[in-house]
């Protein structure tokens, strides 16, 4: 990987060392220390940690707080919506004030909100503080993506996103396992106690080791109006919007699985929280493995659009198979065929997610924070809408989950083909 910057003696990015602009067709890949890579991976792992560690406890929360399943699923929706809206604020802030200060403020608020979630006496209060938790946690998501854009361009950026997927992909593998084990020794509130400790540790590591990557001369001095104009300009870019919508809708299909799977696996098929955690971890391994195949083998050899198209196509086929199985077309099917379909759908996300991010961000070197905010917001907002829909028919059918997944997959592929027009990528889209 070519170097275009200096490496500090402690292996982290010095606040005094400006990051080389990642513009034009020349990669601006910086030699980034392993510790900083792990920090960025930790920040991108925060959403799956906040979501997935809590998943095995969802059925228990319905009983403990005397709330129906649809209401408890709103605790996921609230966190997701908060992460979506928070990115719209934090992204432009990081373009104006740099990456470091907004990130640290967001992490501190995240820790406080998570601690209060552990004390919530009602479902309504839990929903409210999950919203605040998501608003604050958005800082880690959007700024980690913007930092990658500060340091990398082109193929190197796509490879680094795949590396982040390897690191952050460990979170959804171990989070439900940790959550299941926590439930062996305590109740659902213990999950939030553990998340609070993780937040404190990550905040310290960010403060200690992650320096500023956006030098003053590359910051935007405008206020809210300028940020809104920048976002409007980004949305006016048809190809950028196509990648944004394609990635957001694919993420919604993923989140439909995240939201519904605790009830599908445990309530419909009678599996234990530990079995659910193992299956969830296996699916996450598939996502990480395909992400590494994308970064190590495909990027540089196959166009990003082609890899993305294959990923979206596989997601669509897996969602169709799940709908046929859950609706009884093949008669009564057990957990194994349904789990296999979910495994294929999750694994294909390893092609869709890093490539939509890379393709979209390669078009926006001038406003990485705002672009990252729009990418994240679209994903989380569509996911927040998908979450309650999967439980609309109750806890005893998986058909709504499959319907939502198939609808999102069809729309995602349609946006990719209709707006990005990959067959004309040499003229309109940035990529390999």
PDB file of N, CA, C and O in Angstrom, residues 217-275:
ATOM      1  N   UNK A 217      -7.305  23.735   7.219  1.00  0.00           N
ATOM      2  CA  UNK A 217      -7.476  24.285   5.868  1.00  0.00           C
ATOM      3  C   UNK A 217      -8.478  23.502   5.033  1.00  0.00           C
ATOM      4  O   UNK A 217      -8.923  23.976   3.987  1.00  0.00           O
ATOM      5  N   UNK A 218      -8.878  22.310   5.474  1.00  0.00           N
ATOM      6  CA  UNK A 218      -9.850  21.512   4.725  1.00  0.00           C
ATOM      7  C   UNK A 218     -11.229  21.518   5.375  1.00  0.00           C
ATOM      8  O   UNK A 218     -12.135  20.795   4.947  1.00  0.00           O
ATOM      9  N   UNK A 219     -11.420  22.328   6.412  1.00  0.00           N
ATOM     10  CA  UNK A 219     -12.703  22.358   7.094  1.00  0.00           C
ATOM     11  C   UNK A 219     -13.639  23.380   6.454  1.00  0.00           C
ATOM     12  O   UNK A 219     -13.200  24.329   5.829  1.00  0.00           O
ATOM     13  N   UNK A 220     -14.944  23.164   6.665  1.00  0.00           N
ATOM     14  CA  UNK A 220     -15.962  24.078   6.163  1.00  0.00           C
ATOM     15  C   UNK A 220     -16.324  25.059   7.267  1.00  0.00           C
ATOM     16  O   UNK A 220     -16.600  24.669   8.391  1.00  0.00           O
ATOM     17  N   UNK A 221     -16.354  26.330   6.930  1.00  0.00           N
ATOM     18  CA  UNK A 221     -16.622  27.353   7.944  1.00  0.00           C
ATOM     19  C   UNK A 221     -18.094  27.737   8.035  1.00  0.00           C
ATOM     20  O   UNK A 221     -18.487  28.487   8.909  1.00  0.00           O
ATOM     21  N   UNK A 222     -18.914  27.251   7.121  1.00  0.00           N
ATOM     22  CA  UNK A 222     -20.319  27.648   7.101  1.00  0.00           C
ATOM     23  C   UNK A 222     -21.118  27.058   8.248  1.00  0.00           C
ATOM     24  O   UNK A 222     -20.662  26.167   8.968  1.00  0.00           O
ATOM     25  N   UNK A 223     -22.328  27.552   8.431  1.00  0.00           N
ATOM     26  CA  UNK A 223     -23.203  27.083   9.489  1.00  0.00           C
ATOM     27  C   UNK A 223     -24.173  26.037   8.986  1.00  0.00           C
ATOM     28  O   UNK A 223     -23.888  25.290   8.043  1.00  0.00           O
ATOM     29  N   UNK A 224     -25.357  26.015   9.611  1.00  0.00           N
ATOM     30  CA  UNK A 224     -26.369  25.013   9.266  1.00  0.00           C
ATOM     31  C   UNK A 224     -26.806  25.151   7.811  1.00  0.00           C
ATOM     32  O   UNK A 224     -26.970  24.161   7.097  1.00  0.00           O
ATOM     33  N   UNK A 225     -26.995  26.397   7.365  1.00  0.00           N
ATOM     34  CA  UNK A 225     -27.416  26.610   5.984  1.00  0.00           C
ATOM     35  C   UNK A 225     -26.431  26.051   4.989  1.00  0.00           C
ATOM     36  O   UNK A 225     -26.816  25.434   3.989  1.00  0.00           O
ATOM     37  N   UNK A 226     -25.140  26.259   5.263  1.00  0.00           N
ATOM     38  CA  UNK A 226     -24.112  25.735   4.364  1.00  0.00           C
ATOM     39  C   UNK A 226     -24.130  24.210   4.353  1.00  0.00           C
ATOM     40  O   UNK A 226     -23.978  23.583   3.301  1.00  0.00           O
ATOM     41  N   UNK A 227     -24.326  23.612   5.545  1.00  0.00           N
ATOM     42  CA  UNK A 227     -24.380  22.152   5.620  1.00  0.00           C
ATOM     43  C   UNK A 227     -25.566  21.607   4.829  1.00  0.00           C
ATOM     44  O   UNK A 227     -25.449  20.601   4.118  1.00  0.00           O
ATOM     45  N   UNK A 228     -26.710  22.287   4.942  1.00  0.00           N
ATOM     46  CA  UNK A 228     -27.888  21.836   4.201  1.00  0.00           C
ATOM     47  C   UNK A 228     -27.678  21.968   2.694  1.00  0.00           C
ATOM     48  O   UNK A 228     -28.106  21.102   1.918  1.00  0.00           O
ATOM     49  N   UNK A 229     -27.020  23.051   2.279  1.00  0.00           N
ATOM     50  CA  UNK A 229     -26.734  23.210   0.840  1.00  0.00           C
ATOM     51  C   UNK A 229     -25.781  22.124   0.352  1.00  0.00           C
ATOM     52  O   UNK A 229     -25.932  21.605  -0.766  1.00  0.00           O
ATOM     53  N   UNK A 230     -24.802  21.782   1.194  1.00  0.00           N
ATOM     54  CA  UNK A 230     -23.874  20.717   0.816  1.00  0.00           C
ATOM     55  C   UNK A 230     -24.609  19.395   0.646  1.00  0.00           C
ATOM     56  O   UNK A 230     -24.403  18.670  -0.338  1.00  0.00           O
ATOM     57  N   UNK A 231     -25.492  19.074   1.589  1.00  0.00           N
ATOM     58  CA  UNK A 231     -26.247  17.826   1.498  1.00  0.00           C
ATOM     59  C   UNK A 231     -27.186  17.831   0.298  1.00  0.00           C
ATOM     60  O   UNK A 231     -27.350  16.802  -0.371  1.00  0.00           O
ATOM     61  N   UNK A 232     -27.789  18.985   0.028  1.00  0.00           N
ATOM     62  CA  UNK A 232     -28.668  19.072  -1.137  1.00  0.00           C
ATOM     63  C   UNK A 232     -27.879  18.827  -2.416  1.00  0.00           C
ATOM     64  O   UNK A 232     -28.352  18.157  -3.339  1.00  0.00           O
ATOM     65  N   UNK A 233     -26.664  19.376  -2.470  1.00  0.00           N
ATOM     66  CA  UNK A 233     -25.821  19.132  -3.635  1.00  0.00           C
ATOM     67  C   UNK A 233     -25.452  17.664  -3.780  1.00  0.00           C
ATOM     68  O   UNK A 233     -25.419  17.129  -4.893  1.00  0.00           O
ATOM     69  N   UNK A 234     -25.183  16.996  -2.644  1.00  0.00           N
ATOM     70  CA  UNK A 234     -24.871  15.569  -2.696  1.00  0.00           C
ATOM     71  C   UNK A 234     -26.063  14.765  -3.197  1.00  0.00           C
ATOM     72  O   UNK A 234     -25.927  13.852  -4.022  1.00  0.00           O
ATOM     73  N   UNK A 235     -27.258  15.108  -2.708  1.00  0.00           N
ATOM     74  CA  UNK A 235     -28.455  14.380  -3.133  1.00  0.00           C
ATOM     75  C   UNK A 235     -28.801  14.646  -4.590  1.00  0.00           C
ATOM     76  O   UNK A 235     -29.486  13.839  -5.224  1.00  0.00           O
ATOM     77  N   UNK A 236     -28.345  15.796  -5.115  1.00  0.00           N
ATOM     78  CA  UNK A 236     -28.586  16.091  -6.530  1.00  0.00           C
ATOM     79  C   UNK A 236     -27.725  15.232  -7.440  1.00  0.00           C
ATOM     80  O   UNK A 236     -27.995  15.133  -8.644  1.00  0.00           O
ATOM     81  N   UNK A 237     -26.687  14.629  -6.883  1.00  0.00           N
ATOM     82  CA  UNK A 237     -25.841  13.710  -7.648  1.00  0.00           C
ATOM     83  C   UNK A 237     -26.579  12.376  -7.756  1.00  0.00           C
ATOM     84  O   UNK A 237     -26.686  11.625  -6.789  1.00  0.00           O
ATOM     85  N   UNK A 238     -27.103  12.091  -8.935  1.00  0.00           N
ATOM     86  CA  UNK A 238     -27.928  10.896  -9.115  1.00  0.00           C
ATOM     87  C   UNK A 238     -27.189   9.624  -8.738  1.00  0.00           C
ATOM     88  O   UNK A 238     -27.760   8.721  -8.105  1.00  0.00           O
ATOM     89  N   UNK A 239     -25.928   9.513  -9.117  1.00  0.00           N
ATOM     90  CA  UNK A 239     -25.187   8.282  -8.852  1.00  0.00           C
ATOM     91  C   UNK A 239     -24.931   8.112  -7.356  1.00  0.00           C
ATOM     92  O   UNK A 239     -25.098   7.017  -6.802  1.00  0.00           O
ATOM     93  N   UNK A 240     -24.529   9.201  -6.676  1.00  0.00           N
ATOM     94  CA  UNK A 240     -24.345   9.137  -5.236  1.00  0.00           C
ATOM     95  C   UNK A 240     -25.646   8.703  -4.552  1.00  0.00           C
ATOM     96  O   UNK A 240     -25.648   7.839  -3.667  1.00  0.00           O
ATOM     97  N   UNK A 241     -26.752   9.311  -4.961  1.00  0.00           N
ATOM     98  CA  UNK A 241     -28.044   8.966  -4.368  1.00  0.00           C
ATOM     99  C   UNK A 241     -28.401   7.514  -4.640  1.00  0.00           C
ATOM    100  O   UNK A 241     -28.973   6.828  -3.782  1.00  0.00           O
ATOM    101  N   UNK A 242     -28.053   7.019  -5.812  1.00  0.00           N
ATOM    102  CA  UNK A 242     -28.317   5.616  -6.118  1.00  0.00           C
ATOM    103  C   UNK A 242     -27.575   4.675  -5.194  1.00  0.00           C
ATOM    104  O   UNK A 242     -28.160   3.712  -4.673  1.00  0.00           O
ATOM    105  N   UNK A 243     -26.273   4.945  -4.971  1.00  0.00           N
ATOM    106  CA  UNK A 243     -25.518   4.103  -4.043  1.00  0.00           C
ATOM    107  C   UNK A 243     -26.055   4.238  -2.618  1.00  0.00           C
ATOM    108  O   UNK A 243     -26.117   3.254  -1.871  1.00  0.00           O
ATOM    109  N   UNK A 244     -26.430   5.452  -2.242  1.00  0.00           N
ATOM    110  CA  UNK A 244     -26.956   5.681  -0.896  1.00  0.00           C
ATOM    111  C   UNK A 244     -28.241   4.869  -0.675  1.00  0.00           C
ATOM    112  O   UNK A 244     -28.393   4.187   0.348  1.00  0.00           O
ATOM    113  N   UNK A 245     -29.168   4.928  -1.635  1.00  0.00           N
ATOM    114  CA  UNK A 245     -30.432   4.205  -1.491  1.00  0.00           C
ATOM    115  C   UNK A 245     -30.236   2.699  -1.577  1.00  0.00           C
ATOM    116  O   UNK A 245     -30.864   1.939  -0.832  1.00  0.00           O
ATOM    117  N   UNK A 246     -29.369   2.268  -2.481  1.00  0.00           N
ATOM    118  CA  UNK A 246     -29.111   0.830  -2.609  1.00  0.00           C
ATOM    119  C   UNK A 246     -28.537   0.277  -1.308  1.00  0.00           C
ATOM    120  O   UNK A 246     -28.972  -0.779  -0.812  1.00  0.00           O
ATOM    121  N   UNK A 247     -27.570   0.997  -0.726  1.00  0.00           N
ATOM    122  CA  UNK A 247     -26.986   0.550   0.532  1.00  0.00           C
ATOM    123  C   UNK A 247     -27.976   0.619   1.680  1.00  0.00           C
ATOM    124  O   UNK A 247     -28.028  -0.286   2.525  1.00  0.00           O
ATOM    125  N   UNK A 248     -28.780   1.687   1.725  1.00  0.00           N
ATOM    126  CA  UNK A 248     -29.749   1.827   2.803  1.00  0.00           C
ATOM    127  C   UNK A 248     -30.814   0.747   2.785  1.00  0.00           C
ATOM    128  O   UNK A 248     -31.197   0.201   3.835  1.00  0.00           O
ATOM    129  N   UNK A 249     -31.309   0.420   1.610  1.00  0.00           N
ATOM    130  CA  UNK A 249     -32.344  -0.612   1.499  1.00  0.00           C
ATOM    131  C   UNK A 249     -31.778  -2.003   1.789  1.00  0.00           C
ATOM    132  O   UNK A 249     -32.464  -2.847   2.375  1.00  0.00           O
ATOM    133  N   UNK A 250     -30.535  -2.243   1.368  1.00  0.00           N
ATOM    134  CA  UNK A 250     -29.898  -3.524   1.720  1.00  0.00           C
ATOM    135  C   UNK A 250     -29.742  -3.642   3.230  1.00  0.00           C
ATOM    136  O   UNK A 250     -29.979  -4.703   3.824  1.00  0.00           O
ATOM    137  N   UNK A 251     -29.347  -2.525   3.869  1.00  0.00           N
ATOM    138  CA  UNK A 251     -29.219  -2.530   5.321  1.00  0.00           C
ATOM    139  C   UNK A 251     -30.570  -2.780   5.989  1.00  0.00           C
ATOM    140  O   UNK A 251     -30.650  -3.440   7.032  1.00  0.00           O
ATOM    141  N   UNK A 252     -31.646  -2.268   5.396  1.00  0.00           N
ATOM    142  CA  UNK A 252     -32.983  -2.500   5.957  1.00  0.00           C
ATOM    143  C   UNK A 252     -33.337  -3.983   5.921  1.00  0.00           C
ATOM    144  O   UNK A 252     -33.963  -4.504   6.854  1.00  0.00           O
ATOM    145  N   UNK A 253     -32.954  -4.675   4.847  1.00  0.00           N
ATOM    146  CA  UNK A 253     -33.180  -6.120   4.800  1.00  0.00           C
ATOM    147  C   UNK A 253     -32.400  -6.824   5.901  1.00  0.00           C
ATOM    148  O   UNK A 253     -32.897  -7.774   6.531  1.00  0.00           O
ATOM    149  N   UNK A 254     -31.176  -6.348   6.149  1.00  0.00           N
ATOM    150  CA  UNK A 254     -30.374  -6.895   7.242  1.00  0.00           C
ATOM    151  C   UNK A 254     -31.025  -6.616   8.594  1.00  0.00           C
ATOM    152  O   UNK A 254     -31.114  -7.497   9.451  1.00  0.00           O
ATOM    153  N   UNK A 255     -31.529  -5.396   8.773  1.00  0.00           N
ATOM    154  CA  UNK A 255     -32.091  -5.062  10.073  1.00  0.00           C
ATOM    155  C   UNK A 255     -33.435  -5.741  10.300  1.00  0.00           C
ATOM    156  O   UNK A 255     -33.826  -5.980  11.450  1.00  0.00           O
ATOM    157  N   UNK A 256     -34.161  -6.049   9.233  1.00  0.00           N
ATOM    158  CA  UNK A 256     -35.383  -6.842   9.400  1.00  0.00           C
ATOM    159  C   UNK A 256     -35.043  -8.185  10.028  1.00  0.00           C
ATOM    160  O   UNK A 256     -35.769  -8.688  10.892  1.00  0.00           O
ATOM    161  N   UNK A 257     -33.923  -8.758   9.616  1.00  0.00           N
ATOM    162  CA  UNK A 257     -33.451 -10.002  10.230  1.00  0.00           C
ATOM    163  C   UNK A 257     -33.053  -9.778  11.687  1.00  0.00           C
ATOM    164  O   UNK A 257     -33.428 -10.556  12.577  1.00  0.00           O
ATOM    165  N   UNK A 258     -32.304  -8.703  11.952  1.00  0.00           N
ATOM    166  CA  UNK A 258     -31.844  -8.435  13.312  1.00  0.00           C
ATOM    167  C   UNK A 258     -33.028  -8.266  14.257  1.00  0.00           C
ATOM    168  O   UNK A 258     -33.040  -8.798  15.373  1.00  0.00           O
ATOM    169  N   UNK A 259     -34.033  -7.543  13.807  1.00  0.00           N
ATOM    170  CA  UNK A 259     -35.185  -7.245  14.662  1.00  0.00           C
ATOM    171  C   UNK A 259     -36.086  -8.459  14.881  1.00  0.00           C
ATOM    172  O   UNK A 259     -36.601  -8.670  15.983  1.00  0.00           O
ATOM    173  N   UNK A 260     -36.265  -9.266  13.836  1.00  0.00           N
ATOM    174  CA  UNK A 260     -37.232 -10.367  13.925  1.00  0.00           C
ATOM    175  C   UNK A 260     -36.620 -11.669  14.407  1.00  0.00           C
ATOM    176  O   UNK A 260     -37.327 -12.510  14.980  1.00  0.00           O
ATOM    177  N   UNK A 261     -35.328 -11.863  14.196  1.00  0.00           N
ATOM    178  CA  UNK A 261     -34.739 -13.178  14.443  1.00  0.00           C
ATOM    179  C   UNK A 261     -34.857 -13.667  15.887  1.00  0.00           C
ATOM    180  O   UNK A 261     -35.011 -14.888  16.091  1.00  0.00           O
ATOM    181  N   UNK A 262     -34.788 -12.816  16.926  1.00  0.00           N
ATOM    182  CA  UNK A 262     -34.958 -13.369  18.277  1.00  0.00           C
ATOM    183  C   UNK A 262     -36.307 -14.061  18.458  1.00  0.00           C
ATOM    184  O   UNK A 262     -36.390 -15.111  19.119  1.00  0.00           O
ATOM    185  N   UNK A 263     -37.364 -13.489  17.877  1.00  0.00           N
ATOM    186  CA  UNK A 263     -38.690 -14.088  18.006  1.00  0.00           C
ATOM    187  C   UNK A 263     -38.857 -15.278  17.052  1.00  0.00           C
ATOM    188  O   UNK A 263     -39.453 -16.283  17.405  1.00  0.00           O
ATOM    189  N   UNK A 264     -38.299 -15.149  15.829  1.00  0.00           N
ATOM    190  CA  UNK A 264     -38.411 -16.244  14.866  1.00  0.00           C
ATOM    191  C   UNK A 264     -37.710 -17.491  15.391  1.00  0.00           C
ATOM    192  O   UNK A 264     -38.267 -18.603  15.391  1.00  0.00           O
ATOM    193  N   UNK A 265     -36.482 -17.319  15.854  1.00  0.00           N
ATOM    194  CA  UNK A 265     -35.679 -18.463  16.281  1.00  0.00           C
ATOM    195  C   UNK A 265     -36.152 -19.009  17.628  1.00  0.00           C
ATOM    196  O   UNK A 265     -36.251 -20.229  17.814  1.00  0.00           O
ATOM    197  N   UNK A 266     -36.459 -18.106  18.571  1.00  0.00           N
ATOM    198  CA  UNK A 266     -36.761 -18.561  19.924  1.00  0.00           C
ATOM    199  C   UNK A 266     -38.245 -18.868  20.131  1.00  0.00           C
ATOM    200  O   UNK A 266     -38.586 -19.873  20.768  1.00  0.00           O
ATOM    201  N   UNK A 267     -39.121 -18.015  19.614  1.00  0.00           N
ATOM    202  CA  UNK A 267     -40.549 -18.208  19.862  1.00  0.00           C
ATOM    203  C   UNK A 267     -41.186 -19.184  18.871  1.00  0.00           C
ATOM    204  O   UNK A 267     -41.986 -20.036  19.244  1.00  0.00           O
ATOM    205  N   UNK A 268     -40.843 -19.041  17.573  1.00  0.00           N
ATOM    206  CA  UNK A 268     -41.471 -19.896  16.554  1.00  0.00           C
ATOM    207  C   UNK A 268     -40.837 -21.274  16.518  1.00  0.00           C
ATOM    208  O   UNK A 268     -41.527 -22.297  16.463  1.00  0.00           O
ATOM    209  N   UNK A 269     -39.492 -21.318  16.582  1.00  0.00           N
ATOM    210  CA  UNK A 269     -38.794 -22.605  16.460  1.00  0.00           C
ATOM    211  C   UNK A 269     -38.328 -23.154  17.803  1.00  0.00           C
ATOM    212  O   UNK A 269     -37.715 -24.222  17.848  1.00  0.00           O
ATOM    213  N   UNK A 270     -38.578 -22.426  18.896  1.00  0.00           N
ATOM    214  CA  UNK A 270     -38.330 -22.969  20.227  1.00  0.00           C
ATOM    215  C   UNK A 270     -36.885 -23.101  20.633  1.00  0.00           C
ATOM    216  O   UNK A 270     -36.556 -23.879  21.539  1.00  0.00           O
ATOM    217  N   UNK A 271     -35.995 -22.360  20.013  1.00  0.00           N
ATOM    218  CA  UNK A 271     -34.579 -22.442  20.362  1.00  0.00           C
ATOM    219  C   UNK A 271     -34.306 -21.618  21.626  1.00  0.00           C
ATOM    220  O   UNK A 271     -35.036 -20.684  21.963  1.00  0.00           O
ATOM    221  N   UNK A 272     -33.234 -21.970  22.317  1.00  0.00           N
ATOM    222  CA  UNK A 272     -32.842 -21.242  23.527  1.00  0.00           C
ATOM    223  C   UNK A 272     -32.105 -19.953  23.141  1.00  0.00           C
ATOM    224  O   UNK A 272     -31.656 -19.805  21.999  1.00  0.00           O
ATOM    225  N   UNK A 273     -31.978 -19.003  24.094  1.00  0.00           N
ATOM    226  CA  UNK A 273     -31.184 -17.799  23.803  1.00  0.00           C
ATOM    227  C   UNK A 273     -29.753 -18.122  23.378  1.00  0.00           C
ATOM    228  O   UNK A 273     -29.178 -17.437  22.530  1.00  0.00           O
ATOM    229  N   UNK A 274     -29.185 -19.186  23.948  1.00  0.00           N
ATOM    230  CA  UNK A 274     -27.817 -19.556  23.591  1.00  0.00           C
ATOM    231  C   UNK A 274     -27.742 -20.097  22.160  1.00  0.00           C
ATOM    232  O   UNK A 274     -26.808 -19.791  21.405  1.00  0.00           O
ATOM    233  N   UNK A 275     -28.751 -20.907  21.766  1.00  0.00           N
ATOM    234  CA  UNK A 275     -28.790 -21.409  20.387  1.00  0.00           C
ATOM    235  C   UNK A 275     -28.974 -20.258  19.406  1.00  0.00           C
ATOM    236  O   UNK A 275     -28.319 -20.211  18.357  1.00  0.00           O
TER     237      UNK A 275
END
